[in-house]
Coordinates of N, CA, C and O in Angstrom, one line a residue:
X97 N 18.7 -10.6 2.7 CA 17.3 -10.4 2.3 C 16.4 -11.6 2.7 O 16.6 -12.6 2.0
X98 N 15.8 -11.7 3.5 CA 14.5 -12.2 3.8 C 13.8 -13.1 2.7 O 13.5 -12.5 1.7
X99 N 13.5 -14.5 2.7 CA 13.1 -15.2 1.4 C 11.1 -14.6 1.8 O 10.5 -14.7 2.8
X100 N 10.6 -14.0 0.4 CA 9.2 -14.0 0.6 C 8.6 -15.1 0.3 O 9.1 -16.0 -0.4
X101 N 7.3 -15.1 1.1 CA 6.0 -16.7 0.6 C 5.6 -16.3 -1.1 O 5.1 -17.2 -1.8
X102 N 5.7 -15.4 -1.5 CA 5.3 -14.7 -2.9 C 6.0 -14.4 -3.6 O 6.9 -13.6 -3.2
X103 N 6.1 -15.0 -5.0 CA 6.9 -13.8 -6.2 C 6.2 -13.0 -6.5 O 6.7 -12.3 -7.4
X104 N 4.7 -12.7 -6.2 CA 4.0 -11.4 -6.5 C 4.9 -10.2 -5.7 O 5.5 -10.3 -4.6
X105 N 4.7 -9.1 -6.7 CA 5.6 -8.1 -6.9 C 4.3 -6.6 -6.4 O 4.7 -5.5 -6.3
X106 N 3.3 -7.0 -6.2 CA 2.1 -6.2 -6.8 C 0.6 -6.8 -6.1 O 0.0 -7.4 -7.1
X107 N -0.1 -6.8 -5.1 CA -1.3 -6.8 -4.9 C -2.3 -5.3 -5.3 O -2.4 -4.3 -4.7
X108 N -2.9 -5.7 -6.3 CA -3.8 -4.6 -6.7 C -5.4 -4.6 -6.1 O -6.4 -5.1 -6.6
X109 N -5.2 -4.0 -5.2 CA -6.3 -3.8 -4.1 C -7.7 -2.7 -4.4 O -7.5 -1.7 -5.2
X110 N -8.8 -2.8 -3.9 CA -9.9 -1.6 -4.2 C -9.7 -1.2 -3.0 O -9.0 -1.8 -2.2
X111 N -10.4 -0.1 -2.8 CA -11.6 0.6 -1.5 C -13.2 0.6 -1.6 O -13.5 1.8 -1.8
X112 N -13.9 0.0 -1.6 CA -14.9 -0.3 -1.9 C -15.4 -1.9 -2.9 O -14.6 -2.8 -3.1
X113 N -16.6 -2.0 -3.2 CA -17.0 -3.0 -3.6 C -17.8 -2.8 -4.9 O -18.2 -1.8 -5.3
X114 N -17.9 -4.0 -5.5 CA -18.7 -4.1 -6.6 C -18.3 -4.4 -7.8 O -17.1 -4.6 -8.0
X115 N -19.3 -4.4 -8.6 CA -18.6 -5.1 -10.4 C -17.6 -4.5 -10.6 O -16.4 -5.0 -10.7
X116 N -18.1 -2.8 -10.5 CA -17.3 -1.5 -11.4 C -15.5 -2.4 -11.1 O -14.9 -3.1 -11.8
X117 N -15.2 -1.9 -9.5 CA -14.0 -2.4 -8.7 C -13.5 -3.7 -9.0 O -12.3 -3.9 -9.0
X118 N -14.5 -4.7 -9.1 CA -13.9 -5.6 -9.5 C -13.4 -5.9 -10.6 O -12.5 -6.8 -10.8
X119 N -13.9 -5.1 -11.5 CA -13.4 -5.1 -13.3 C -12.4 -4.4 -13.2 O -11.5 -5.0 -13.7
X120 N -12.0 -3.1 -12.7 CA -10.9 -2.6 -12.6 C -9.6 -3.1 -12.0 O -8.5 -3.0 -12.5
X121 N -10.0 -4.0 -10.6 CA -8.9 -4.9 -10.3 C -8.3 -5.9 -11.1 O -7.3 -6.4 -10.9
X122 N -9.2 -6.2 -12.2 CA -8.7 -7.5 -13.2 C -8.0 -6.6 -14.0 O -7.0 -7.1 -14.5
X123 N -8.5 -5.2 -14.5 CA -8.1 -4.7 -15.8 C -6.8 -4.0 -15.2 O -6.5 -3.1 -15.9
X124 N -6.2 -4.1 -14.4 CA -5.2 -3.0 -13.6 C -3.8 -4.3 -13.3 O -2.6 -4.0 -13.2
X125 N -4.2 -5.3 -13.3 CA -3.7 -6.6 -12.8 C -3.2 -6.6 -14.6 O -2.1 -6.2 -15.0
X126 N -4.3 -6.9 -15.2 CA -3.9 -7.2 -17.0 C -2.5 -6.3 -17.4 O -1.5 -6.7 -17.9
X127 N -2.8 -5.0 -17.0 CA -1.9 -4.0 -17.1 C -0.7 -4.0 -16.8 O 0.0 -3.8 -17.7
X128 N -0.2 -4.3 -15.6 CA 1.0 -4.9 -15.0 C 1.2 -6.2 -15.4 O 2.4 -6.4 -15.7
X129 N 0.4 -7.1 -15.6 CA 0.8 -8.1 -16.2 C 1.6 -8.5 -17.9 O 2.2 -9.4 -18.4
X130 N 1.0 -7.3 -18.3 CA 1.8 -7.0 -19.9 C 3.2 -6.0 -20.1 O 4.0 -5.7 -20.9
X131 N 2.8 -5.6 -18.6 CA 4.3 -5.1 -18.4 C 5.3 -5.6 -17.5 O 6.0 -4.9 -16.9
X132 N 5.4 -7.3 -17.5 CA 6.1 -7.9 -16.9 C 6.7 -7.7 -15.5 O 7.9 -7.6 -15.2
X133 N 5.5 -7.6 -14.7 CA 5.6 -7.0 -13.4 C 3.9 -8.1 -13.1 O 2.7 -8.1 -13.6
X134 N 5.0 -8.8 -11.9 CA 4.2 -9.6 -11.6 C 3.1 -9.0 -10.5 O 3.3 -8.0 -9.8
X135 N 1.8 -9.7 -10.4 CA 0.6 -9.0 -9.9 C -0.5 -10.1 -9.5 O -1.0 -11.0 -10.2
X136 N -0.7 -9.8 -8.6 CA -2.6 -10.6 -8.4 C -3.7 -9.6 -7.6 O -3.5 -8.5 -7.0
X137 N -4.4 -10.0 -7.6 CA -5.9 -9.4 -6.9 C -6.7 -10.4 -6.0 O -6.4 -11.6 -6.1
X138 N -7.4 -10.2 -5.4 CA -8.5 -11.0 -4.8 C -9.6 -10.7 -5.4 O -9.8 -9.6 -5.8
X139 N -10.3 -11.9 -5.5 CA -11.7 -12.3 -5.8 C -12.8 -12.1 -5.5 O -13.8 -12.2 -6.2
X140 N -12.7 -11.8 -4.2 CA -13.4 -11.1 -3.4 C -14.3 -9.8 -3.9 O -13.7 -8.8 -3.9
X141 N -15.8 -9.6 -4.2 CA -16.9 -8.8 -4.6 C -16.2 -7.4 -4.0 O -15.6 -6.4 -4.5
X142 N -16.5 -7.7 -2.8 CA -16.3 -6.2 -1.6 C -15.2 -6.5 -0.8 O -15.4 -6.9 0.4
X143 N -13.8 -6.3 -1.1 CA -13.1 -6.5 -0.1 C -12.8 -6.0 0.9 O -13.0 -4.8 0.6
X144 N -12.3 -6.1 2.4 CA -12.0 -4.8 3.3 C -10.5 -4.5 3.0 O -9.6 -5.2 2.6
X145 N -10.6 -3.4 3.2 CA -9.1 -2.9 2.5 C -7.7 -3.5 3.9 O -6.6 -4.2 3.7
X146 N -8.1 -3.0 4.9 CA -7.3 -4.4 6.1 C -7.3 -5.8 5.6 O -6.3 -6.3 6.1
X147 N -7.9 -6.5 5.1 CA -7.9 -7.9 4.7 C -6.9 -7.8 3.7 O -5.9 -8.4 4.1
X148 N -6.7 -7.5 2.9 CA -6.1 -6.8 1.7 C -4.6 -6.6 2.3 O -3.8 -7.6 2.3
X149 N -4.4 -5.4 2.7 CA -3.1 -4.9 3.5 C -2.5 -6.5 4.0 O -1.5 -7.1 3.5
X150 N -3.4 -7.0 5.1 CA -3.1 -8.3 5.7 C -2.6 -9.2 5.1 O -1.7 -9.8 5.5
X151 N -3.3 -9.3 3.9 CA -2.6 -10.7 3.1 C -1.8 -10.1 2.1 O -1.5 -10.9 1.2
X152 N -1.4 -9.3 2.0 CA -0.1 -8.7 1.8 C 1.3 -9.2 2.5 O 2.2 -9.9 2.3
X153 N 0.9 -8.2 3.4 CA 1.9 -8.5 4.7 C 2.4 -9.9 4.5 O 3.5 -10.2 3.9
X154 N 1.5 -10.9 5.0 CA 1.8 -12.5 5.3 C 2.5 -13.1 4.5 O 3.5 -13.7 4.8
X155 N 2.1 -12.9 2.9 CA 2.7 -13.6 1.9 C 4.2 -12.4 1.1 O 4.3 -12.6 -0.2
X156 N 4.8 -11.6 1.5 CA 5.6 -11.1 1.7 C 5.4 -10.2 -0.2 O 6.1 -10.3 -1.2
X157 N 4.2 -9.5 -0.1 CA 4.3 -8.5 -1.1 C 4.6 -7.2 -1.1 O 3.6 -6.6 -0.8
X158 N 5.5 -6.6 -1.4 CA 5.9 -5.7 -1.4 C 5.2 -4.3 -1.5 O 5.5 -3.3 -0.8
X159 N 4.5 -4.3 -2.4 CA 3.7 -3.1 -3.1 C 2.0 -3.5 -3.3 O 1.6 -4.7 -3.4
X160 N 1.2 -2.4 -3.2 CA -0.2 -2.5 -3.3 C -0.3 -1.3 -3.9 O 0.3 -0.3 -3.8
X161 N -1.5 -1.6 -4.9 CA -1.8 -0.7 -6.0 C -3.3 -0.7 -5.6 O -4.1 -1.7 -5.7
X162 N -3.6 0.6 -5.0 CA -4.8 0.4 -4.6 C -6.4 1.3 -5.4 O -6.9 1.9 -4.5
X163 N -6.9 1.4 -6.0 CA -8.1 1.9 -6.7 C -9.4 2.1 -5.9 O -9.8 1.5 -4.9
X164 N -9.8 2.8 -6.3 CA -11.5 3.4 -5.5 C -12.0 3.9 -6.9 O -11.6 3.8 -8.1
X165 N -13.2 4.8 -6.3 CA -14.1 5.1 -7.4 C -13.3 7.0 -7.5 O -13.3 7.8 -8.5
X166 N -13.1 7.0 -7.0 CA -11.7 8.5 -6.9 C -11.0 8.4 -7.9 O -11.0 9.0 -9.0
X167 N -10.1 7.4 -7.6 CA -9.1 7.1 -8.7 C -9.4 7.0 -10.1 O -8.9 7.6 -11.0
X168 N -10.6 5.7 -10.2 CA -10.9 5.8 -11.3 C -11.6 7.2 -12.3 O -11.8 7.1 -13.5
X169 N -11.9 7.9 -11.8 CA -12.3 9.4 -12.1 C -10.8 10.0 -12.5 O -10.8 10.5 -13.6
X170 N -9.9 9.9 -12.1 CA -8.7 10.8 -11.6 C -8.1 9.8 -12.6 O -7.2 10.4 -13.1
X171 N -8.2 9.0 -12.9 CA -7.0 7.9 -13.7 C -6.0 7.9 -13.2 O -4.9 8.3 -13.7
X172 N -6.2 7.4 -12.3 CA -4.5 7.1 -11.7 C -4.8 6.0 -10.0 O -5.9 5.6 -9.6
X173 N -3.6 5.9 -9.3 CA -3.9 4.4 -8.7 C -3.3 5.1 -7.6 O -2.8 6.1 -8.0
X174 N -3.3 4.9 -6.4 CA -2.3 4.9 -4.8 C -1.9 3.5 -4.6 O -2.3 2.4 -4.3
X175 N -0.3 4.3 -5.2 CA 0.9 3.1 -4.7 C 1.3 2.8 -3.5 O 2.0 3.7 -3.2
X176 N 1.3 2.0 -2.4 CA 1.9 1.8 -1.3 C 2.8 0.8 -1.1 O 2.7 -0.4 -1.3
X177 N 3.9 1.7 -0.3 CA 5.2 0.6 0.2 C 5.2 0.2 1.5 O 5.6 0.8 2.5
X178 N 4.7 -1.2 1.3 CA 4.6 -1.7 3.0 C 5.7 -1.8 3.6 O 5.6 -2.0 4.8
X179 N 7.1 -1.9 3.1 CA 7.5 -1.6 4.5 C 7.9 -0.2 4.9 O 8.7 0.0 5.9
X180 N 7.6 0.7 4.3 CA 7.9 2.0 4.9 C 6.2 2.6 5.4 O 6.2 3.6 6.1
X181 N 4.9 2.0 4.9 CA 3.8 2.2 5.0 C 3.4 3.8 4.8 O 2.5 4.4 5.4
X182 N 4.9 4.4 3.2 CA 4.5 5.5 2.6 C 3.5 5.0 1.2 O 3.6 3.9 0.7
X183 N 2.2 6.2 0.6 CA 1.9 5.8 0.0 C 1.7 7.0 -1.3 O 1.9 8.2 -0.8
X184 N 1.4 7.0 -2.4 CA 1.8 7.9 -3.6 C 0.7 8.0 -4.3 O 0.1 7.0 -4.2
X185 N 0.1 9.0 -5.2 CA -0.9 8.6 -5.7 C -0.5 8.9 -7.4 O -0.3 10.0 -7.9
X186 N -0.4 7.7 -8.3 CA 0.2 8.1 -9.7 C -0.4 7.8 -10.6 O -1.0 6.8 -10.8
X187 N -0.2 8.8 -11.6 CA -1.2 8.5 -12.8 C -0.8 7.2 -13.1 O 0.3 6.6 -12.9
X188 N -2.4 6.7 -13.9 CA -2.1 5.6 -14.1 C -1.3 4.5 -15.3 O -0.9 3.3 -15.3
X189 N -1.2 5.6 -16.3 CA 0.1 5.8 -17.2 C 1.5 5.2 -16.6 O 2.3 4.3 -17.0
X190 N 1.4 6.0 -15.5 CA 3.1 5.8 -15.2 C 3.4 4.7 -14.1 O 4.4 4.7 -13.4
X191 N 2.1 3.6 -14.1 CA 1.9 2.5 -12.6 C 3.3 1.6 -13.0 O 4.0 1.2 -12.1
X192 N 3.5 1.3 -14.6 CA 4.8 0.0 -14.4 C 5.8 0.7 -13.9 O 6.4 0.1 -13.1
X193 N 6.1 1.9 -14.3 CA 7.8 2.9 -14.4 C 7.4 2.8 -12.9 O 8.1 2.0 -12.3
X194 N 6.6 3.3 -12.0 CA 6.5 3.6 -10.9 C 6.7 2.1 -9.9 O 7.5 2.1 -8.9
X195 N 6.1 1.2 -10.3 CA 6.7 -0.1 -9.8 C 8.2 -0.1 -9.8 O 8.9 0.2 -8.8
X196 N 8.6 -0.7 -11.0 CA 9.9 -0.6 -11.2 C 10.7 -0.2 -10.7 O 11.8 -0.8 -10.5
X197 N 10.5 1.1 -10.3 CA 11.4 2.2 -9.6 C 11.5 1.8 -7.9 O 12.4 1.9 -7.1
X198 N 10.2 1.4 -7.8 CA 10.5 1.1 -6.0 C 10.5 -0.3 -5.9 O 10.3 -0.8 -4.8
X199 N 10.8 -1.0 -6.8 CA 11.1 -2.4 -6.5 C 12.9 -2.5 -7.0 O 13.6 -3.5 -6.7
X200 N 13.4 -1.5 -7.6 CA 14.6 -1.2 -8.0 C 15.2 -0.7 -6.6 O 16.1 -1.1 -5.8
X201 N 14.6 -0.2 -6.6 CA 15.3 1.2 -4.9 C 14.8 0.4 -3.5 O 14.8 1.0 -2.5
X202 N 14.3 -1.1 -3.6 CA 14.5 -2.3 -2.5 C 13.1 -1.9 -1.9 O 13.1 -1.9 -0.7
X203 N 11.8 -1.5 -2.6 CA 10.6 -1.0 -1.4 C 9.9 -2.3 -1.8 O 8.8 -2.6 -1.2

């Protein structure tokens, strides 16, 4: 196994920009973060969702939890596993068990 530049487990990414997104990335982060599943976000107002994916990749994170204004209607997140670059869309209830499960099963 490959040593990663990250013990983040979890980049929680938007598609789009603005407060709403940005509140949701902190509150989605909090989320995983109380369920002992490590996570960060960017700071970034409007981020591009390639910039995102990118610094992923680099610092060797495994999973992106990604949110829009869709999701947030729908309550729930698109999980993506960069290295198979399959992606899932799961209520948002079930985001730690769903972690867990593909950080268990090596995604």
């Amino acid at each position: 196994r490959a040593m990663r530049a990250s013990k983040t487990e979890v980049l929680v990414a938007s598609v789009g920009g603005g407060d709403v997104l940005m509140k949701e990335r902190m509150r989605l982060a909090g989320e995983l973060w109380k369920n002992g599943i490590k996570a960060e976000f960017t700071y970034a107002e409007k981020p591009k969702m390639p910039r995102q994916l990118a610094y992923a990749l680099e610092n060797g994170i495994p999973l992106v939890a990604i949110v829009g204004e869709d999701e947030i209607q729908q309550n729930a997140v698109q999980l993506k596993v960069l290295a198979t670059q399959t992606q899932e869309k799961v209520p948002r209830e079930e985001l730690p068990h769903a972690v867990r499960s593909k950080l268990e099963a090596g995604n």
